[in-house]
Coordinates of C-alpha atoms and ligand atoms in Angstrom, one line a residue:
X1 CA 13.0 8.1 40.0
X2 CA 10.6 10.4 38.2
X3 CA 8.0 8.4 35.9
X4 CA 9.3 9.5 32.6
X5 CA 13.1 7.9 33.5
X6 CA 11.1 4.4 34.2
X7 CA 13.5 1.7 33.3
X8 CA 12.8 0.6 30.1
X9 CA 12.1 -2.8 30.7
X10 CA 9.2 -1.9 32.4
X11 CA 8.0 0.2 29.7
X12 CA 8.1 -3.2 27.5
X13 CA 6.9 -5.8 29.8
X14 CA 3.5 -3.0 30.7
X15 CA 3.6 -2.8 26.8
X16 CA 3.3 -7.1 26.7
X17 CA 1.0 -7.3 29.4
X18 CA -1.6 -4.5 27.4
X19 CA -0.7 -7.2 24.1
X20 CA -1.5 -10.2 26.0
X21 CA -5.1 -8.5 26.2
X22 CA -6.2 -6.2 23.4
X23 CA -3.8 -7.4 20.4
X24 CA -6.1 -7.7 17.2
X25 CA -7.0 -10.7 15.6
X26 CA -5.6 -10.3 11.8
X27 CA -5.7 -13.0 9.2
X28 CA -2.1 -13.1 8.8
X29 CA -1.3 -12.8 12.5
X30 CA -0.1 -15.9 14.3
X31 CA -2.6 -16.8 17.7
X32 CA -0.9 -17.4 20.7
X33 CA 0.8 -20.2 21.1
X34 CA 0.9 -20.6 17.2
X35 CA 4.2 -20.2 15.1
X36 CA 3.6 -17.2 12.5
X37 CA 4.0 -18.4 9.1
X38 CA 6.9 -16.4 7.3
X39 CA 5.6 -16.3 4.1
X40 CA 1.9 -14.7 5.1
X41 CA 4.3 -12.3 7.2
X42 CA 5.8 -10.8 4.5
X43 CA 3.2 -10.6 2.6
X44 CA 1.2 -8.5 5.0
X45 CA 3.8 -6.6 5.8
X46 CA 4.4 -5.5 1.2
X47 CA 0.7 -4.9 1.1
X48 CA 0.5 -2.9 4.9
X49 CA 2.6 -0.6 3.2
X50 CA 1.1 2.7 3.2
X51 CA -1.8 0.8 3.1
X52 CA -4.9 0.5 6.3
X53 CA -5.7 -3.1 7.7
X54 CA -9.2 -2.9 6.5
X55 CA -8.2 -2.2 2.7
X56 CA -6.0 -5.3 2.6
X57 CA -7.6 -7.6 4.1
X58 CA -9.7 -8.9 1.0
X59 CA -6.5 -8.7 -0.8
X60 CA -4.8 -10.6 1.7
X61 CA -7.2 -13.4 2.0
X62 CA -8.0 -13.5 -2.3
X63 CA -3.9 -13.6 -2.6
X64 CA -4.0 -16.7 -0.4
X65 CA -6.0 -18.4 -2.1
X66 CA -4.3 -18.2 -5.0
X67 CA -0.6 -18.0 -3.9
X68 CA -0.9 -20.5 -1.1
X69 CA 2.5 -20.6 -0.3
X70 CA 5.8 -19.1 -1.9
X71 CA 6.4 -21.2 -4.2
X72 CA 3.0 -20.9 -5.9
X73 CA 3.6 -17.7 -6.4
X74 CA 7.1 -17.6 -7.9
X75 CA 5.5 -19.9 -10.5
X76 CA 2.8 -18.2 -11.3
X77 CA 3.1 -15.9 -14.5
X78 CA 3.8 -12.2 -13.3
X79 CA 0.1 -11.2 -15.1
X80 CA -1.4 -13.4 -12.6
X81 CA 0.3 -11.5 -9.7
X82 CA -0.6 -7.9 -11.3
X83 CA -3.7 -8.6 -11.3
X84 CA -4.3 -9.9 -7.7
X85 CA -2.5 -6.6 -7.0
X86 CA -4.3 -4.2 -8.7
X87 CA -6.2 -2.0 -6.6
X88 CA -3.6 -2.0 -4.1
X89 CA -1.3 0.9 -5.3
X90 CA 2.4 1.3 -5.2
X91 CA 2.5 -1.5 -8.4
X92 CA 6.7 -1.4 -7.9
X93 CA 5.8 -3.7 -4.8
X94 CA 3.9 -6.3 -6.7
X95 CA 6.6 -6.5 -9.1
X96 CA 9.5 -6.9 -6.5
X97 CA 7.0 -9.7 -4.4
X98 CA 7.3 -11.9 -7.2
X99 CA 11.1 -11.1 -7.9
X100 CA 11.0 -12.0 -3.8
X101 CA 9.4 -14.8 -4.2
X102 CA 11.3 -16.7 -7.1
X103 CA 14.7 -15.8 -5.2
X104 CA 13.4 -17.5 -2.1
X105 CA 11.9 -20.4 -4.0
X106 CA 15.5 -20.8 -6.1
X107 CA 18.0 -19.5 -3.9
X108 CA 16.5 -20.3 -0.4
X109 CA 14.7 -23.9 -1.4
X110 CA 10.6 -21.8 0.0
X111 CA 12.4 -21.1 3.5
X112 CA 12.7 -17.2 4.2
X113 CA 15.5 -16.7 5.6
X114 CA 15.6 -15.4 9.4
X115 CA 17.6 -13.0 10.3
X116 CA 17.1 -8.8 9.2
X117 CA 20.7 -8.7 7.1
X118 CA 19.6 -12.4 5.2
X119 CA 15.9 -10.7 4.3
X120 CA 17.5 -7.5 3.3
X121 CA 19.4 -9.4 0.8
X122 CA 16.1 -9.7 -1.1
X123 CA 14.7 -7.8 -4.0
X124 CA 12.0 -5.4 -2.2
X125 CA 12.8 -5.9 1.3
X126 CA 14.2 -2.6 2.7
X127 CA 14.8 -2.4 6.5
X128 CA 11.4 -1.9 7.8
X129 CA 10.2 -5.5 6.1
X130 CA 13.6 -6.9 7.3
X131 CA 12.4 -5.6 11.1
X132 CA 9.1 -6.5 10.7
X133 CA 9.6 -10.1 9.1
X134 CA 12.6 -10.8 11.9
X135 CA 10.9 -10.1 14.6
X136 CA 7.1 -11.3 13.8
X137 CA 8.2 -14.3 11.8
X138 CA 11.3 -15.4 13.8
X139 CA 11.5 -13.5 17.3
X140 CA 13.9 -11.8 16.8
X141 CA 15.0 -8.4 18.3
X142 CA 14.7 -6.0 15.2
X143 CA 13.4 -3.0 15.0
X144 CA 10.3 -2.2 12.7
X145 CA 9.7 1.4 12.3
X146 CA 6.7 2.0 10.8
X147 CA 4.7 5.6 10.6
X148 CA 2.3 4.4 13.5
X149 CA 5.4 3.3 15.7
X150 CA 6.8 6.4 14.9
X151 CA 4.3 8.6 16.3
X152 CA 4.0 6.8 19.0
X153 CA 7.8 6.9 19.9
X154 CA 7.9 10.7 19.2
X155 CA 4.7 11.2 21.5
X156 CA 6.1 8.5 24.2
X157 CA 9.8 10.5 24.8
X158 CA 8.4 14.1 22.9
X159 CA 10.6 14.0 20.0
X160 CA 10.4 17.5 18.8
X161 CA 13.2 17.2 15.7
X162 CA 10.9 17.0 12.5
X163 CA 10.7 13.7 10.2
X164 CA 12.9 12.3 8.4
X165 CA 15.5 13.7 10.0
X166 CA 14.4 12.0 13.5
X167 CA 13.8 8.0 12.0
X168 CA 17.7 6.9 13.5
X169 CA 16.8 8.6 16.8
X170 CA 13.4 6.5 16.2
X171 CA 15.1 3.6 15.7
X172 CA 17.2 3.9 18.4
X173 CA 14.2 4.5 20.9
X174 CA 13.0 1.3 19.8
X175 CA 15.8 -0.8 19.9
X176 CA 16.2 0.4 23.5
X177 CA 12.9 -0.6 24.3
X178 CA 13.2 -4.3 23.2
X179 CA 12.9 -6.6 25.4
X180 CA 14.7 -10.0 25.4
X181 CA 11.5 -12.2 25.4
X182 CA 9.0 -12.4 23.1
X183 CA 10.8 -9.2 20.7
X184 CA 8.0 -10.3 18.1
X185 CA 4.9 -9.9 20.3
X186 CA 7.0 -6.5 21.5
X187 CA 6.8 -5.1 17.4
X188 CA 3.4 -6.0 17.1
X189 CA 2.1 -4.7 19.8
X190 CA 3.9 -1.5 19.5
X191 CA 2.0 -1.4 15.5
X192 CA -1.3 -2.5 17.3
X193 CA -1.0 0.0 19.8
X194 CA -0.2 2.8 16.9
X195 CA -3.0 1.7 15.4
X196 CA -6.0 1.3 17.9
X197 CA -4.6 3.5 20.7
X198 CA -1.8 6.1 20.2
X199 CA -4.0 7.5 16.7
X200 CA -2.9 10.4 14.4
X201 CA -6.1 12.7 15.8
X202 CA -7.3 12.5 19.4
X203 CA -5.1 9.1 21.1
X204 CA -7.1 7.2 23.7
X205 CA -4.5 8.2 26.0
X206 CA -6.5 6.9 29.3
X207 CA -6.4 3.2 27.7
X208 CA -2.5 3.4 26.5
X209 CA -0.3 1.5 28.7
X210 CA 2.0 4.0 28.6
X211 CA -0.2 7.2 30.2
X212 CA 2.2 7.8 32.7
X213 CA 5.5 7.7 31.6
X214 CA 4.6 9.1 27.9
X215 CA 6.1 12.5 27.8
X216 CA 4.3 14.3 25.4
X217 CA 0.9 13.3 27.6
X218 CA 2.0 15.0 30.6
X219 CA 2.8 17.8 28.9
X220 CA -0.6 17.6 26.6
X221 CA 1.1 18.1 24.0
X222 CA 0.3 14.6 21.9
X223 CA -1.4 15.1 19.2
X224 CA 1.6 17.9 17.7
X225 CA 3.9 14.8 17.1
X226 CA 5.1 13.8 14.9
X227 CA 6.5 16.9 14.1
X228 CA 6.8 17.0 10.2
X229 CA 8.7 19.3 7.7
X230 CA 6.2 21.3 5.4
X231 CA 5.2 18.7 2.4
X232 CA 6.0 20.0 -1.0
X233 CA 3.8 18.7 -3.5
X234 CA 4.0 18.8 -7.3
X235 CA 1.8 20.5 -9.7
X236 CA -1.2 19.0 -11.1
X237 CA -0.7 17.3 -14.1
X238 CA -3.3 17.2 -16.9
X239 CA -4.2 14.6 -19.5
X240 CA -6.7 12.7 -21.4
X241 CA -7.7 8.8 -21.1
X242 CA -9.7 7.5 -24.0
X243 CA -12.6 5.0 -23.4
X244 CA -13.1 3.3 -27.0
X245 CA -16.0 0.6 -27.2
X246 CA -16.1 -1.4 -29.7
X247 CA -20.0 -2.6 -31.0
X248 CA -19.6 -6.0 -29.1
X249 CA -18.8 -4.4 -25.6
X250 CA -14.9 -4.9 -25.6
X251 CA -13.4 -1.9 -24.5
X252 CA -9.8 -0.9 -26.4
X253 CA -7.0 -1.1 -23.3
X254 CA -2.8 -1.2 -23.3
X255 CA -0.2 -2.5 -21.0
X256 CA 2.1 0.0 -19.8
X257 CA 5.3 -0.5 -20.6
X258 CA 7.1 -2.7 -17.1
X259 CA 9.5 0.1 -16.2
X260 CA 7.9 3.2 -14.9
X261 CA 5.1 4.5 -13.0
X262 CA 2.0 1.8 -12.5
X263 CA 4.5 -0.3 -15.0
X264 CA 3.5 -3.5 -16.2
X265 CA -0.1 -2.3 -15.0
X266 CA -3.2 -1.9 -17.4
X267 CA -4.7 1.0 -18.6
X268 CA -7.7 2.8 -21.1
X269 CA -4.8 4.8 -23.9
X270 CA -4.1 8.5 -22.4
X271 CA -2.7 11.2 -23.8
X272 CA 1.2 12.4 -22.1
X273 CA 0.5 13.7 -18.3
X274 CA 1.7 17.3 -17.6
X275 CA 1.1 20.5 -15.7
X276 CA 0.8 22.4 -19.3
X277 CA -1.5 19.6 -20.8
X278 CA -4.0 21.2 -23.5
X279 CA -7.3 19.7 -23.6
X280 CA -8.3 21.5 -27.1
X281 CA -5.9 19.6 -29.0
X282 CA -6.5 16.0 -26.9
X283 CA -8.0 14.3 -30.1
X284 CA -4.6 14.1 -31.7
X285 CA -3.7 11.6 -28.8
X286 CA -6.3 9.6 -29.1
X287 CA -5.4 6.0 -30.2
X288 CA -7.8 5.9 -33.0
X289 CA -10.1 7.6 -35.1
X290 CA -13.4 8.3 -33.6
X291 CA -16.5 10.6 -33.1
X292 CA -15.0 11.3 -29.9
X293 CA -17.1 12.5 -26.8
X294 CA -15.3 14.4 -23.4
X295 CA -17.5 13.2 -20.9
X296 CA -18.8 15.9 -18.1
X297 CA -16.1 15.5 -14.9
X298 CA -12.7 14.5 -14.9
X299 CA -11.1 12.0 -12.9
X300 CA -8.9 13.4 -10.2
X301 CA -6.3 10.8 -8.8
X302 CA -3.5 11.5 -6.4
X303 CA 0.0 10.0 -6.9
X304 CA 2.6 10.0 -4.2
X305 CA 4.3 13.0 -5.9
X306 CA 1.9 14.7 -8.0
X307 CA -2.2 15.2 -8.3
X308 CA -3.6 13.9 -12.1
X309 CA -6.5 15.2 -13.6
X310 CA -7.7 13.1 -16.7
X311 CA -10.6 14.6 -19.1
X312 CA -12.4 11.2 -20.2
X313 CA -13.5 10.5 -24.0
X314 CA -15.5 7.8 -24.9
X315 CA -16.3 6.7 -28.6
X316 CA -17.8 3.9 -30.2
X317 CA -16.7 2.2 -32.8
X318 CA -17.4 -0.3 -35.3
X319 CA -16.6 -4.1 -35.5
X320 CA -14.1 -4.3 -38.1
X321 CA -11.9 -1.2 -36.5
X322 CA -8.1 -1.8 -36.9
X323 CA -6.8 -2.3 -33.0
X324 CA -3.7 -0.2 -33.0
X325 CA -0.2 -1.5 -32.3
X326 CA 0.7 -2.8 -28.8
X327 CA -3.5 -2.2 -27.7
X328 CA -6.0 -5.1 -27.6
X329 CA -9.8 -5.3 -27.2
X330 CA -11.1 -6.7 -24.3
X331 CA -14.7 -8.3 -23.9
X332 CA -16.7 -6.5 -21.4
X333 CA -16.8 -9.7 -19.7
X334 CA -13.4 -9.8 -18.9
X335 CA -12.6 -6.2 -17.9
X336 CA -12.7 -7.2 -14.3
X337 CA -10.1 -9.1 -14.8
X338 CA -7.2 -6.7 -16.1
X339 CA -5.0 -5.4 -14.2
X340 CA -6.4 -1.7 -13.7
X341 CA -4.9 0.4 -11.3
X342 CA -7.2 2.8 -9.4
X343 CA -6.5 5.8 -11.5
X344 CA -7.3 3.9 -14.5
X345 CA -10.6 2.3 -13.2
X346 CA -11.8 5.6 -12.0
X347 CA -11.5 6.7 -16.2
X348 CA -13.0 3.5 -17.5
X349 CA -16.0 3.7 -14.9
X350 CA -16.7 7.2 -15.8
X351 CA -16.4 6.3 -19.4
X352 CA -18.4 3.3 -19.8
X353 CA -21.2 5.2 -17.6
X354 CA -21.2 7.9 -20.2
X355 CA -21.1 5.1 -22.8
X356 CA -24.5 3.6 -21.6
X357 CA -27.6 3.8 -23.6
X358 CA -29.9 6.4 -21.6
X359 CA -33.0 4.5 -20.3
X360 CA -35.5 3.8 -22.9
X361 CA -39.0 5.6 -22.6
X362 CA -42.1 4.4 -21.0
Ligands
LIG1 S1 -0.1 8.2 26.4 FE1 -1.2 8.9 24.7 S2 0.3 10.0 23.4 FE2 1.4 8.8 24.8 S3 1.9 6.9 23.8 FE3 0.0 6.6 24.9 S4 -1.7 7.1 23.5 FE4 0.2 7.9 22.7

């Protein structure tokens, strides 16, 4: 039998044995002999998403302590969760982790349920979080396809059929790899060794427990997999955020509306967003009337589907100004704690630097 038909059992049991030595230490990672807790699961996996380790973290540990369990967070108000969110992107997730939450809390009594179809049933849980939360919270054999499992997979049995259109042939790899014992340890080793091992650029193929029988090593061909179809990416869109300071310090900020992109999410006013935006006539947009300033650089921000670039202008203006409908002041105090997205933080901190007094002489 040649090394690259090795039974697949063997491929999973050198896979545990590699686990039972290098797997990482992660705060919401059970330690062996411990039973994971299903709740700091899930919520690793909703924040992992498209996400790295090192980013969430903070977030992971700050959310805790807040949200101890699930039912402290399906109580809390849904501002609350925003805002322990914000910073982490993809702002649909925080809003379906709370709807998560409260149907667990009311229609599960706090227990997650443990099987892939029960989590599915969930708002927000698609089939990679019902695969990951089976197998990691409960053992069970389900399959959690994730982009670092999927590179590995397409490098292990050379995979040349481009993404998407390979994930069931994925799927079905790893499903055939599971072994009966310990199919949790199995998923997370398989992410750990995605992650630490078998990397997008130059894989530490002389550490990977699967040197020899991984295909696309013997024929050197690793680092072409995954194969991908050609992104298509849409045009830059244009706009114009509006940093307005009132004499106090409170900066003039909205909630976008809950529906939509970054909904429910704070932001500095900006004009409309589009490819065709002109910046001569950005003063009409602004929220109020002002001696408005465009500061030097834009902010660039890149969404999932599209690049943004927003001209910044900052005003100041007086105490008795007229806060327009739906917008709020708030004190520069409490900035921090609004629920900015990146994109937005990246206009307010460019605004508020060009906002600052210039140092006073000598
Ligand atoms: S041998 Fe190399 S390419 Fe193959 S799975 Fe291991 S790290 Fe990845």
């Amino acid at each position: 039998m040649s090394l690259a038909t090795r039974p697949q059992a063997a491929k999973a049991a050198d896979l545990l044995v590699w686990y039972d030595r290098h797997r990482r230490v992660l705060p919401w990672r059970a330690l062996p002999g411990e039973r994971p807790d299903p709740y700091r699961v899930w919520v690793s996996e909703i924040m992992l998403q498209q996400t790295t380790i090192a980013a969430v973290k903070p977030y992971f540990e700050r959310f805790m302590a807040r949200f101890p369990t699930v039912e402290a967070l399906a109580a809390a108000p849904s501002e609350d969760v925003m805002q322990a969110w914000a910073g982490l992107g993809y702002y649909s997730r925080a809003r379906n982790l709370h709807a998560c939450a409260k149907a667990v809390a009311e229609r599960h009594g706090g227990v997650f349920p443990d099987s892939e179809d029960g989590l599915r049933e969930l708002p927000g849980i698609g089939a990679y979080t019902a695969g990951a939360v089976a197998a990691i919270a409960f053992d069970r054999p389900a399959a959690a396809v994730d982009g670092n499992v999927e590179r590995v997979m397409t490098r292990l049995f050379a995979i040349d059929e481009p993404l998407p259109g390979s994930k069931p042939l994925i799927r079905e790899q790893v499903l055939a790899l599971l072994p009966h014992q310990r199919p949790g340890d199995f998923a997370q080793a398989l992410m750990d060794l995605g992650a630490t091992i078998c990397t997008p650029r130059s894989p530490a193929c002389g550490l990977c427990p699967w040197r020899e029988p991984c295909e696309a090593r013997q024929a050197g061909t690793q680092e072409t997999y995954p194969r991908k179809q050609p992104k298509k990416t849409g045009k830059t869109r244009f706009g114009a955020a509006f940093v307005a300071m009132r004499e106090d310090g409170a900066v003039l900020v909205r909630t976008r509306p809950a529906k939509g992109l970054l909904g429910g999410m704070v932001e500095v006013p900006t004009s409309e967003w589009s490819a065709d935006y002109v910046l001569d006539n950005a003063q009409a947009d602004a929220p109020l009337k002002a001696a408005w300033r465009r500061t030097l650089v834009p902010v660039r921000h890149v969404f999932t589907h599209f690049p943004l670039e927003l001209a910044v202008y900052v005003a100041k203006v007086p105490m008795a100004t007229l806060v327009p409908e739906g917008m709020r002041f708030t004190p520069f105090a409490r900035l921090r704690e609004e629920a900015f997205p990146n994109v937005f933080l990246k206009a307010l901190e460019a605004g508020l630097e060009a906002l600052r007094p210039p140092p006073s002489a000598p």
